C-alpha positions in Angstrom: 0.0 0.0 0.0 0.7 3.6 -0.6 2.2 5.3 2.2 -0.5 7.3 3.1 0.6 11.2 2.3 0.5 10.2 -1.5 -3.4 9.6 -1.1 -4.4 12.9 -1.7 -2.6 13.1 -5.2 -3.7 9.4 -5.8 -7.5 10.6 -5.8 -6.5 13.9 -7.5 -5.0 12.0 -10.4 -8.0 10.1 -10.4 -10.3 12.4 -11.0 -7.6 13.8 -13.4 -8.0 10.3 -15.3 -11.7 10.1 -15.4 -12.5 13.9 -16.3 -10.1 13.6 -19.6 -11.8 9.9 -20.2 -14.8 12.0 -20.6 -13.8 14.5 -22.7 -13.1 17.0 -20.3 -9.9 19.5 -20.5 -8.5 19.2 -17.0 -4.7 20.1 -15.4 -3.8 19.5 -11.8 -3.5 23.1 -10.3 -0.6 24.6 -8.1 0.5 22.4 -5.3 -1.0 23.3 -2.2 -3.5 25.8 -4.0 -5.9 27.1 -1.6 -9.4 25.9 -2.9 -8.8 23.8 -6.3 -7.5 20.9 -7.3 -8.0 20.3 -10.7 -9.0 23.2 -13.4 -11.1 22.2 -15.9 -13.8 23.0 -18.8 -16.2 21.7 -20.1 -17.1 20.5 -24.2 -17.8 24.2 -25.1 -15.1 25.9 -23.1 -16.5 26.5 -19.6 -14.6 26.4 -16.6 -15.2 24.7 -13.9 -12.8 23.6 -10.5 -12.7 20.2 -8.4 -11.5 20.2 -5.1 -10.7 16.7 -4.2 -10.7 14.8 -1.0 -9.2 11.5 -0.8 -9.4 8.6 1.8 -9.0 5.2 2.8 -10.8 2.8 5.3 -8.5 4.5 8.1 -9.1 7.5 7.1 -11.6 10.3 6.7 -12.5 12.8 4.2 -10.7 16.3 6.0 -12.9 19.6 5.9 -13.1 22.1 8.5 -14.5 25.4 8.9 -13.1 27.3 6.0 -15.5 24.8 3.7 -18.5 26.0 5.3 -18.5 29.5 3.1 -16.8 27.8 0.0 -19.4 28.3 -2.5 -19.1 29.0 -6.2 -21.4 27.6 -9.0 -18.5 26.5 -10.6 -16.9 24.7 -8.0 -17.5 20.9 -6.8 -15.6 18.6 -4.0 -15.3 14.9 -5.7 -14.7 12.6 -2.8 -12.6 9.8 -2.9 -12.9 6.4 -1.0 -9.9 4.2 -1.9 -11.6 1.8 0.5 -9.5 -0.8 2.8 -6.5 -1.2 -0.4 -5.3 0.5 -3.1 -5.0 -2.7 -5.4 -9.0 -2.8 -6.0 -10.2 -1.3 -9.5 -11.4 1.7 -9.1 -12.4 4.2 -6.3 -15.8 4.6 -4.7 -16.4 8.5 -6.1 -19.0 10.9 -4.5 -19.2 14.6 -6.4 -21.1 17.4 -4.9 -21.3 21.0 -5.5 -19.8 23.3 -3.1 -22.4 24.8 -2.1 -23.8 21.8 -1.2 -20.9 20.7 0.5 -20.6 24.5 2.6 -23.8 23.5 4.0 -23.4 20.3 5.4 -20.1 21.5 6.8 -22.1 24.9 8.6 -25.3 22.6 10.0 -22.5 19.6 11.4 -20.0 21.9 12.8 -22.9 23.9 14.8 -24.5 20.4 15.7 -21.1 19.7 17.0 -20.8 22.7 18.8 -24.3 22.2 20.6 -23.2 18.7 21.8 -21.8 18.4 25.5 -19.1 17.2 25.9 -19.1 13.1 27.2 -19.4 12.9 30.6 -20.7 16.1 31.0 -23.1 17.3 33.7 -24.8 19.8 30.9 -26.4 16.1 29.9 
């Protein structure tokens, strides 16, 4: 198995892979660019960005509260599940807009927050 820092540009080649395997244009951006991954466009020429996030079984998919105002019509997360080894086919792959994604992250983090803590006498 892949040691596990190369996971992250694993699923980013991946979605790399599958966007130009359906007739996208696509380039990996910048390392370490703040919100995009992968630049692409479309048939006819419109852009578009992918933010990937990659895991495995012992892993989880990393967001935190930056993603809850990420929102831009032209901008989706594709999540990557490499699952319990990287020698099966192909990837379990979720895509969602960001907008989508920026709201999830807002209504968990303040569910989070509104939980006591275990053991807590504010039960």
């Amino acid at each position: 198995m892949a040691n596990t820092r190369w996971h992250g540009e694993i699923g980013e080649h991946y979605v790399l892979y599958r966007l130009m395997r359906e007739g996208f244009n696509a380039a990996v951006a910048r390392i370490n660019a703040d919100i995009l991954d992968i630049y692409a466009a479309d048939r006819k020429g419109i852009p578009f960005a992918v933010q990937v996030k990659t895991k495995t079984d012992a892993e989880a998919w990393r967001l935190n509260e930056k993603h809850e105002n990420i929102q831009d019509t032209r901008l989706f997360y594709a999540f990557i599940d490499l699952g319990k080894s990287l020698e099966k086919e192909s990837p379990n792959v979720f895509i969602l807009p960001s907008a989508e994604v920026a709201r999830v992250c807002r209504t968990e983090h303040k569910a989070w927050l509104n939980t006591p803590p275990s053991g807590s006498l504010l039960k």
